[in-house]
Amino acid sequence: MKGFLPCRAAVLNTEGKVRFMSGEFPEMLEKISAIRNMLNEYSSVSSSDPASLMAVTKFVDADRINYAIEEGGIRLIGENRPQELVQKYPQLHLDGVSVHMIGTLQT
């Protein structure tokens, strides 16, 4: 699998190694489904808390984010550039979605 959402993401594979993935807009639903399946598999063999899928929205436009929310069922998004979030926020369809600031604050 080569992609994820319309942004970069890191996922732990079964060996505990980080895999970076990037995807294109038309493939988004397939990518979300594949990542959910991997997370479900991980959760079934892990004794820790269940994993959650967070779509990281850095440098991603509002249309793509809304598509991920509405069509892909994304309920958790993360951003580390507050000025970007302020610009996108009025356009986002965030009903039932948690928004988190992640990583080191970037300007």
Coordinates of C-alpha atoms in Angstrom, one line a residue:
M1 CA 0.0 0.0 0.0
K2 CA 1.4 3.4 -1.0
G3 CA -1.0 5.9 0.4
F4 CA -3.2 7.2 3.2
L5 CA -4.9 10.5 3.2
P6 CA -4.1 13.6 1.1
C7 CA -1.3 14.3 3.6
R8 CA 1.7 12.5 5.0
A9 CA 1.1 10.1 7.9
A10 CA 3.1 7.6 9.9
V11 CA 1.8 4.2 11.0
L12 CA 3.4 1.5 13.0
N13 CA 3.6 -1.8 11.1
T14 CA 3.4 -5.2 12.7
E15 CA 7.1 -5.2 13.5
G16 CA 6.7 -1.9 15.3
K17 CA 8.5 0.1 12.6
V18 CA 7.2 3.4 11.3
R19 CA 5.9 3.5 7.7
F20 CA 5.3 6.8 5.9
M21 CA 2.5 6.9 3.4
S22 CA 1.1 9.6 1.1
G23 CA -1.9 9.4 -1.1
E24 CA -4.0 11.1 -3.7
F25 CA -7.5 12.5 -3.2
P26 CA -9.3 10.0 -5.5
E27 CA -7.9 7.0 -3.5
M28 CA -8.7 8.5 -0.1
L29 CA -11.6 6.1 0.9
E30 CA -9.6 3.1 0.0
K31 CA -6.6 4.4 2.0
I32 CA -8.8 5.2 5.1
S33 CA -10.3 1.7 4.9
A34 CA -6.9 0.0 4.6
I35 CA -5.5 2.0 7.5
R36 CA -8.6 1.1 9.7
N37 CA -8.1 -2.6 8.9
M38 CA -4.5 -2.3 9.9
L39 CA -5.4 -0.6 13.1
N40 CA -8.1 -3.2 13.9
E41 CA -5.5 -6.0 13.3
Y42 CA -3.0 -4.2 15.6
S43 CA -5.7 -3.7 18.3
S44 CA -6.6 -7.3 18.2
V45 CA -3.0 -8.4 19.0
S46 CA -2.1 -5.6 21.3
S47 CA -2.7 -5.5 25.0
S48 CA -2.6 -1.7 25.1
D49 CA -5.5 0.7 24.4
P50 CA -7.1 0.5 21.0
A51 CA -5.4 2.6 18.3
S52 CA -7.3 5.6 16.9
L53 CA -7.1 7.0 13.4
M54 CA -6.1 10.7 13.3
A55 CA -6.0 12.6 10.0
V56 CA -3.2 15.1 10.1
T57 CA -4.3 18.2 8.2
K58 CA -1.0 20.1 7.8
F59 CA -1.0 21.7 4.3
V60 CA -4.3 20.0 3.4
D61 CA -7.1 22.1 2.0
A62 CA -10.6 22.3 3.6
D63 CA -12.3 20.4 0.7
R64 CA -10.0 17.4 1.2
I65 CA -10.5 17.5 5.0
N66 CA -14.3 17.7 4.6
Y67 CA -14.2 14.8 2.1
A68 CA -12.3 12.7 4.6
I69 CA -14.8 13.6 7.4
E70 CA -18.0 13.2 5.4
E71 CA -17.1 10.3 3.1
G72 CA -14.3 8.6 5.1
G73 CA -15.8 8.8 8.5
I74 CA -12.8 10.6 10.0
R75 CA -13.6 11.8 13.5
L76 CA -10.2 12.9 14.8
I77 CA -8.0 15.5 13.1
G78 CA -4.7 17.0 14.1
E79 CA -2.9 20.2 13.1
N80 CA 0.3 21.7 14.3
R81 CA 0.1 25.1 12.5
P82 CA -2.5 27.2 14.4
Q83 CA -2.6 29.9 11.7
E84 CA -3.6 27.2 9.1
L85 CA -6.3 25.9 11.4
V86 CA -7.7 29.4 11.9
Q87 CA -7.9 29.9 8.1
K88 CA -9.5 26.5 7.4
Y89 CA -11.8 26.3 10.5
P90 CA -14.8 28.3 9.2
Q91 CA -14.9 26.0 6.1
L92 CA -14.6 22.7 8.0
H93 CA -17.6 20.4 8.7
L94 CA -16.6 19.4 12.2
D95 CA -19.9 18.1 13.7
G96 CA -18.8 15.1 15.8
V97 CA -15.1 15.6 15.0
S98 CA -12.4 16.2 17.6
V99 CA -9.6 18.7 16.6
H100 CA -6.2 18.5 18.3
M101 CA -3.1 20.5 18.1
I102 CA -0.2 18.1 17.6
G103 CA 3.5 18.1 17.7
T104 CA 5.7 21.1 18.2
L105 CA 4.0 24.4 17.6
Q106 CA 5.0 25.7 14.2
T107 CA 4.5 29.1 12.7

